[in-house]
CSV table of C-alpha atoms in Angstrom, one decimal:
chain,number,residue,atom,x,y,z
A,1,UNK,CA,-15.6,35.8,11.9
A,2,UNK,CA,-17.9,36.1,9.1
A,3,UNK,CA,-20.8,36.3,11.3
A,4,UNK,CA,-19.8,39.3,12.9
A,5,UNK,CA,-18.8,40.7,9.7
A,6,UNK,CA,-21.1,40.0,6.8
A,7,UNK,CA,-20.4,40.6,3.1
A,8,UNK,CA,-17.0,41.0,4.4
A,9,UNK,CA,-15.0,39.5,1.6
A,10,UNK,CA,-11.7,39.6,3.8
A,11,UNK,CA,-13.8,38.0,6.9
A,12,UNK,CA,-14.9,35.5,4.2
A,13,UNK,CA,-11.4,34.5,3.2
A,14,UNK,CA,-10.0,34.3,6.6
A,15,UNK,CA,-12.4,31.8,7.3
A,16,UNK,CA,-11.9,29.7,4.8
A,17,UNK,CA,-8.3,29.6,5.2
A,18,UNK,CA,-8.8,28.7,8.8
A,19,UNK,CA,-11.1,26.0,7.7
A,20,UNK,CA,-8.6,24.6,5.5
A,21,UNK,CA,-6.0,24.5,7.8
A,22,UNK,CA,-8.5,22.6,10.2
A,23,UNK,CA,-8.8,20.5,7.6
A,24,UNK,CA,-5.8,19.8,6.1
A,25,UNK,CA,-3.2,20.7,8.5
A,26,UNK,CA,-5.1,19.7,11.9
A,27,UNK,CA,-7.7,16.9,10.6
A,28,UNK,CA,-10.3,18.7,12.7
A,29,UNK,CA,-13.6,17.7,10.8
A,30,UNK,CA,-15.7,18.8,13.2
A,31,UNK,CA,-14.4,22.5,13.3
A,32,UNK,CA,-13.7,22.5,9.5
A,33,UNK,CA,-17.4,21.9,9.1
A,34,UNK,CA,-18.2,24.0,11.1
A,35,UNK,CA,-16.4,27.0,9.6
A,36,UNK,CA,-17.3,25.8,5.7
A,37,UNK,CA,-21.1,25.8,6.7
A,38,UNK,CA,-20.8,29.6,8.1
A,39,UNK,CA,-19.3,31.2,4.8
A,40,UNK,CA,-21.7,28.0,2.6
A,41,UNK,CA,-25.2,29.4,4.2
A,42,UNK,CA,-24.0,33.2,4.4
A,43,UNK,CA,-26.4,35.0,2.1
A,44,UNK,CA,-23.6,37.7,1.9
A,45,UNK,CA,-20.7,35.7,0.7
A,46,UNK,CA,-19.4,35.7,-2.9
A,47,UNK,CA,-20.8,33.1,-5.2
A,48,UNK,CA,-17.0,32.0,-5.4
A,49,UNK,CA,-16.5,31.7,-1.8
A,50,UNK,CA,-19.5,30.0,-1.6
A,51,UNK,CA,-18.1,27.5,-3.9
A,52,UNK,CA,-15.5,27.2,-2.4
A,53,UNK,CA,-17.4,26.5,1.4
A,54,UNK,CA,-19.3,23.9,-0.3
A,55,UNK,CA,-16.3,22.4,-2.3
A,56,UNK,CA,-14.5,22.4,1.0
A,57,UNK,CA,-17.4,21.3,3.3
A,58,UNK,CA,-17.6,18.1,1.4
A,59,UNK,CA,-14.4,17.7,1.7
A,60,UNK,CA,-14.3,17.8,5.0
A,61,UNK,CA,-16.8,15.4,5.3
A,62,UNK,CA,-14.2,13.1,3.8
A,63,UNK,CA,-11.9,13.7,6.9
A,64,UNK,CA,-14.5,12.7,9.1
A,65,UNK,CA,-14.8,9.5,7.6
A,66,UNK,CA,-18.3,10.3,6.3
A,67,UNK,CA,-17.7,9.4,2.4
A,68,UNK,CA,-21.2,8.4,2.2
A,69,UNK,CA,-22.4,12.2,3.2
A,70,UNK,CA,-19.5,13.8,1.1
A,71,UNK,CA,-20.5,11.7,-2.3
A,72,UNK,CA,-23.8,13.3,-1.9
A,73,UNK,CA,-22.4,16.6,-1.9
A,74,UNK,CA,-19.8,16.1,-4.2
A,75,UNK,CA,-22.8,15.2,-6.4
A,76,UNK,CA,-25.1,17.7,-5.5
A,77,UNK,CA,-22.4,20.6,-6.4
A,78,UNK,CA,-21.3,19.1,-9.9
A,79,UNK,CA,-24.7,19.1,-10.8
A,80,UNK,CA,-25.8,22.4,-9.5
A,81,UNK,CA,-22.6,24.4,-10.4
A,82,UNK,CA,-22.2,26.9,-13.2
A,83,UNK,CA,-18.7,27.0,-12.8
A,84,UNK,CA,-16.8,24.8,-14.7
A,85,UNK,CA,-13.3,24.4,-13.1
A,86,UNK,CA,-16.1,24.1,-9.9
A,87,UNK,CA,-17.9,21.2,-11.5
A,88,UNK,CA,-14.6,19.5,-12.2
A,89,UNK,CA,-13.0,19.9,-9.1
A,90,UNK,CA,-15.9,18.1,-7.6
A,91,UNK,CA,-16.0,15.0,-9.7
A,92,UNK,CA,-11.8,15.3,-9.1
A,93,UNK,CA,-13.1,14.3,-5.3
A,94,UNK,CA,-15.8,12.0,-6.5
A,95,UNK,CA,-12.7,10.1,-8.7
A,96,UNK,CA,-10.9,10.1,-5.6
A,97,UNK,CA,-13.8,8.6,-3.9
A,98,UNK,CA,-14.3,5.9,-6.4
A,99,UNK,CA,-11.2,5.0,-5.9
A,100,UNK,CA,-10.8,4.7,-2.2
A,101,UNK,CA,-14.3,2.7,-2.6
A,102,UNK,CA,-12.5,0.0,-5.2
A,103,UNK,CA,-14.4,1.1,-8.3
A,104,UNK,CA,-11.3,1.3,-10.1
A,105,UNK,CA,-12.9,1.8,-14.1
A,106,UNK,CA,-15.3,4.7,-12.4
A,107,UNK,CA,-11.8,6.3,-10.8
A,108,UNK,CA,-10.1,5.8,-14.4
A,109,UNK,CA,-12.7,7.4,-16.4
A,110,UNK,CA,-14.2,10.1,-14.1
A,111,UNK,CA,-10.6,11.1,-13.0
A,112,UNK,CA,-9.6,10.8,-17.0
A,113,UNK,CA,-12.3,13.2,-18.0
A,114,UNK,CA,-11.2,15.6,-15.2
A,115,UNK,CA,-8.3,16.0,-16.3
A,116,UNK,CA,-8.9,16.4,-20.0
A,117,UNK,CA,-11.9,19.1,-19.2
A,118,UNK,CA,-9.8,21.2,-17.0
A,119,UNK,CA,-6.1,20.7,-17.9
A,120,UNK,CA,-5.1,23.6,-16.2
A,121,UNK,CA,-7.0,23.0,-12.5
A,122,UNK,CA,-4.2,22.8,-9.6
A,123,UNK,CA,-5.6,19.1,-8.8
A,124,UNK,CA,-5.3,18.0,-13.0
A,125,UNK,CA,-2.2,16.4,-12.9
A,126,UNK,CA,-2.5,14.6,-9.7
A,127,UNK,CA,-6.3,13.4,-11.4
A,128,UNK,CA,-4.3,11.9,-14.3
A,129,UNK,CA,-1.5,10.5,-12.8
A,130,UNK,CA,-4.1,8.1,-10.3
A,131,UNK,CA,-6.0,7.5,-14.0
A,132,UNK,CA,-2.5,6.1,-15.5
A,133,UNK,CA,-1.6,4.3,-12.2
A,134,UNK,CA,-5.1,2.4,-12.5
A,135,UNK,CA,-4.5,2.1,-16.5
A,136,UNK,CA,-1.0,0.7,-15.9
A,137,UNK,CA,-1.9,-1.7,-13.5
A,138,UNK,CA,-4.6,-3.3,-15.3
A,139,UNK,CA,-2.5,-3.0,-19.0
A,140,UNK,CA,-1.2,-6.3,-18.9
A,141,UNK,CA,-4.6,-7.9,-18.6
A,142,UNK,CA,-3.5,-9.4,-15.1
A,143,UNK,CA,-3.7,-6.1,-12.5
A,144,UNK,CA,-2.4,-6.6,-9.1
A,145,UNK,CA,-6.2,-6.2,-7.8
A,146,UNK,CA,-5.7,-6.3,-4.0
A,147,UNK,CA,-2.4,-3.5,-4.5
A,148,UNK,CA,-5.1,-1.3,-6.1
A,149,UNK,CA,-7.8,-1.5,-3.0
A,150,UNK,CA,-4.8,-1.5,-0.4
A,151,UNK,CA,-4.2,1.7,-2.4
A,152,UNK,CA,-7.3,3.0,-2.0
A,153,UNK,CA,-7.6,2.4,1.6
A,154,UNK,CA,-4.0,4.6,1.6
A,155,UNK,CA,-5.9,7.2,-0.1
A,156,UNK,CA,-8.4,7.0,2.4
A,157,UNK,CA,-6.2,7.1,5.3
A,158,UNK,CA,-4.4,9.9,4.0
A,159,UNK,CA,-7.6,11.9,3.6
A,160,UNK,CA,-8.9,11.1,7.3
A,161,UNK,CA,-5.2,11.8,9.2
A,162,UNK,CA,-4.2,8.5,9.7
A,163,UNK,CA,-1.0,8.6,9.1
A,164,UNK,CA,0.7,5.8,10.8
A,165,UNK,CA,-2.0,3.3,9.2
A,166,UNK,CA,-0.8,5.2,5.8
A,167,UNK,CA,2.3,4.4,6.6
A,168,UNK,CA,1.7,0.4,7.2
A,169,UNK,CA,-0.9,0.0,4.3
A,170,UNK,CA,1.9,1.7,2.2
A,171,UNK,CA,4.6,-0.6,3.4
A,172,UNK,CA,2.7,-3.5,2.8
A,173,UNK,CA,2.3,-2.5,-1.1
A,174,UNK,CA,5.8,-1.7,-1.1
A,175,UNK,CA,6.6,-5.9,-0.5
A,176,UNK,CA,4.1,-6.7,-2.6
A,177,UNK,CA,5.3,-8.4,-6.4
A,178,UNK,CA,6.1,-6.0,-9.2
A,179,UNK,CA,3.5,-3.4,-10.3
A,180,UNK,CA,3.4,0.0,-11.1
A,181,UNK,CA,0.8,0.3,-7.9
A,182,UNK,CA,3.7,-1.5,-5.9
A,183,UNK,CA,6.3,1.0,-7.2
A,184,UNK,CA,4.0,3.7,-6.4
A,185,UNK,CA,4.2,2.6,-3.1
A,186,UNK,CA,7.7,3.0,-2.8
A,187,UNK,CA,8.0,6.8,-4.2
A,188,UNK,CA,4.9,7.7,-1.8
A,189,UNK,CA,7.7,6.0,1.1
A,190,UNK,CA,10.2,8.1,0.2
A,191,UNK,CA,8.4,11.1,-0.3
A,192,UNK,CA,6.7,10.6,3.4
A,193,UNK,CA,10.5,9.8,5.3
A,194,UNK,CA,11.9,12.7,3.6
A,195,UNK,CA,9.0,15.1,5.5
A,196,UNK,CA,9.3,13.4,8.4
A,197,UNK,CA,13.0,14.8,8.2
A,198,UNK,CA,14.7,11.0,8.0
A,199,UNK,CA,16.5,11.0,4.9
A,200,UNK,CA,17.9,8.0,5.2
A,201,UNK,CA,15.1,5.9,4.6
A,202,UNK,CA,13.9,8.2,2.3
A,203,UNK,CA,16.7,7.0,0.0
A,204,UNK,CA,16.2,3.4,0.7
A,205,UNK,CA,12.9,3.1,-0.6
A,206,UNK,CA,14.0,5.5,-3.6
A,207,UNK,CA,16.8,2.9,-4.3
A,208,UNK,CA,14.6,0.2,-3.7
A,209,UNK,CA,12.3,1.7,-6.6
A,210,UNK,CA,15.2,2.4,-8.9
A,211,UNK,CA,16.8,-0.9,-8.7
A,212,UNK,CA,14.1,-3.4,-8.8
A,213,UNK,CA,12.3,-1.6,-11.5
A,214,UNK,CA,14.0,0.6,-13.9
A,215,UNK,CA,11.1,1.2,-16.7
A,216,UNK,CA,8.8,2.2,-14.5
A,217,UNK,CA,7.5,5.8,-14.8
A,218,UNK,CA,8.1,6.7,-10.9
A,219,UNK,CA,11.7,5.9,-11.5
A,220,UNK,CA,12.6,9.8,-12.9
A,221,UNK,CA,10.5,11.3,-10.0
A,222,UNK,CA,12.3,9.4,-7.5
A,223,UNK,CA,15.7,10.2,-8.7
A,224,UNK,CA,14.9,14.0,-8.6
A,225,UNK,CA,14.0,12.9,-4.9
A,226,UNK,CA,16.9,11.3,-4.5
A,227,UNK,CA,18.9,14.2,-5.6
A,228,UNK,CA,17.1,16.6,-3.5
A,229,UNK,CA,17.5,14.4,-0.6
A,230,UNK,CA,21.1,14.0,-1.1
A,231,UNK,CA,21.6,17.9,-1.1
A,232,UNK,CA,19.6,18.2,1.7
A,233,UNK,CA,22.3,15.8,3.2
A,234,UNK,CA,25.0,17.9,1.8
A,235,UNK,CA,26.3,15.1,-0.2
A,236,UNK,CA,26.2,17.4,-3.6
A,237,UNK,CA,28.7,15.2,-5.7
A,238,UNK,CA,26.0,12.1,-5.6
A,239,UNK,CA,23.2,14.9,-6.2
A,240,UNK,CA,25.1,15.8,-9.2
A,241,UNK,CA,25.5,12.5,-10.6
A,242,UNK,CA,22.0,11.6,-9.8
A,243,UNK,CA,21.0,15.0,-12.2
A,244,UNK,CA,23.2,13.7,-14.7
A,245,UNK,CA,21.5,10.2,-14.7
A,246,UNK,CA,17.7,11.5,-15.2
A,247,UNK,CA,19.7,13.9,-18.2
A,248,UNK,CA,21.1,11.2,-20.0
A,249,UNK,CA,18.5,8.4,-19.3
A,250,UNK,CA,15.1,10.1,-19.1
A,251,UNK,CA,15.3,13.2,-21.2
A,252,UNK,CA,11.4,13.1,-21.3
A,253,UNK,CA,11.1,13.8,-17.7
A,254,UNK,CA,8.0,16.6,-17.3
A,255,UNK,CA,10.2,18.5,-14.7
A,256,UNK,CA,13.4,17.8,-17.0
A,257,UNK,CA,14.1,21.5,-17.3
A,258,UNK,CA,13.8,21.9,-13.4
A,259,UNK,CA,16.6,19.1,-13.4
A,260,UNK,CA,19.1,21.6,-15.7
A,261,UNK,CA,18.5,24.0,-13.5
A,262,UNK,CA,19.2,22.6,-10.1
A,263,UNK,CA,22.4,20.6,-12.0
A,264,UNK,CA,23.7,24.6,-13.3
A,265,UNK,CA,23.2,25.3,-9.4
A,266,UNK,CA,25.4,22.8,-8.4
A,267,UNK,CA,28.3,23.3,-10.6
A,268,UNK,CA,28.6,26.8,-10.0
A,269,UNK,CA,26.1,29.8,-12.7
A,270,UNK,CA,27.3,30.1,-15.7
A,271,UNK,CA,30.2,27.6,-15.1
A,272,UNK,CA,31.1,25.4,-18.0
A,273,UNK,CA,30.8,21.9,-17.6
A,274,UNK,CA,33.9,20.2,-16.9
A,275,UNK,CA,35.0,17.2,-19.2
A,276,UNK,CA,32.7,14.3,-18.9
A,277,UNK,CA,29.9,15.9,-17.1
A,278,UNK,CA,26.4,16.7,-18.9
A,279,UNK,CA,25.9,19.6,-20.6
């Protein structure tokens, strides 16, 4: 489209939304590249949607399965870019890529730094949360090694659209001993059964998580997706109570003030509680 039209910043944008969605949505490498590469060697295009060709060209090198091809231009643009949020969403992928490789300290610190140099990026928070899961795993000086590579083969599986080999690696974590990488495991289940519309299992693996481990970090998170699940179910009584739990247990919850609101849903706006419910 941008061929036809060049300099066209609309024609630009279109194609890279197609390209995403080829990438992302379809796990087409082949025609995601192919798409990237127009808008990436288009002398017209922005310098941001060049960028963004070349951020998303390497990425889908990834899906391909070419990691090898996709480091080197992962490399290439964190070197070469003047943008910073650019720069840092690069070596986001390259963390990623360390970690699906098993270099777990490179993951940690590169995906650490990411997050600390741009802590307001849409990928920060999902850069630091695999830099604490790596962290917590090894903090007690004997890390559940082969959980952390089987997790990085997941990520890896993810990334090229192999989802039913997700699916297994995951499950296999999930019976592994106690770790946080093993809890992981189980949120990840529950998050993936809930958008494949079987709710059910979605809160067996949730109550799986909550019950064999109830200091882990992942348990919050996987009560909120417990309660959602249980609304989605129409079940809105144990959706309340589950609300009320993450209120009175884990009051440092980062989406705690999401939780107030979807409890005030439940019971009715501007309703006062009724005696013996959280406030």
């Amino acid at each position: 489209m941008n061929q036809r039209y060049p300099g066209n910043r609309m024609a630009e944008a279109a194609t890279l939304r197609l390209a995403e969605v080829y990438t992302d949505g379809l796990g087409d490498a082949d025609k995601a590249i192919e798409l990237f590469d127009a808008v990436a060697q288009d002398p017209s295009a922005s310098a941001e949607n060049i960028s963004l060709a070349q951020i998303g060209l390497a990425r889908a090198y990834v899906v391909a399965g070419d990691t090898l091809q996709a480091r080197e231009a992962f490399t290439r643009i964190g070197f070469d870019s003047q943008s910073p949020s650019t720069q840092s969403r690069a070596n986001y992928h390259l963390g990623l890529l360390d970690f699906m490789g098993g270099e777990f300290k490179e993951a940690e610190d590169r995906l650490k730094a990411v997050a600390l140099k741009s802590p307001r990026q849409s990928f920060t928070n999902d850069a630091l949360d695999l830099a604490i899961l790596i962290a917590e795993e090894n903090f007690g000086g004997a890390p559940d090694e082969e959980a952390l590579r089987m997790y990085g083969v997941m990520l890896y599986q993810r990334a090229t659209h192999e989802r039913d080999a997700m699916r297994a690696t995951l499950v296999s974590i999930a019976e592994r001993d106690l770790s946080p990488v093993r809890d992981r495991a189980r949120l990840n289940l529950a998050e993936w059964h809930r958008a494949q519309g079987e709710p059910e299992v979605a809160l067996y693996w949730v109550d799986r998580l909550v019950s064999d481990s109830a200091v882990s970090r992942d348990v919050p998170r996987a009560l909120d997706l417990r309660a959602g699940v249980l609304m989605d179910l129409g079940r809105e009584d144990q959706a309340r109570e589950t609300l009320e739990r993450i209120l009175l247990e884990y009051e440092d919850y980062v989406m705690v003030d999401r939780v107030r609101d979807r409890l005030a849903g439940l019971r009715g706006e501007g309703k006062e509680p009724a005696e013996g419910e959280v406030p």
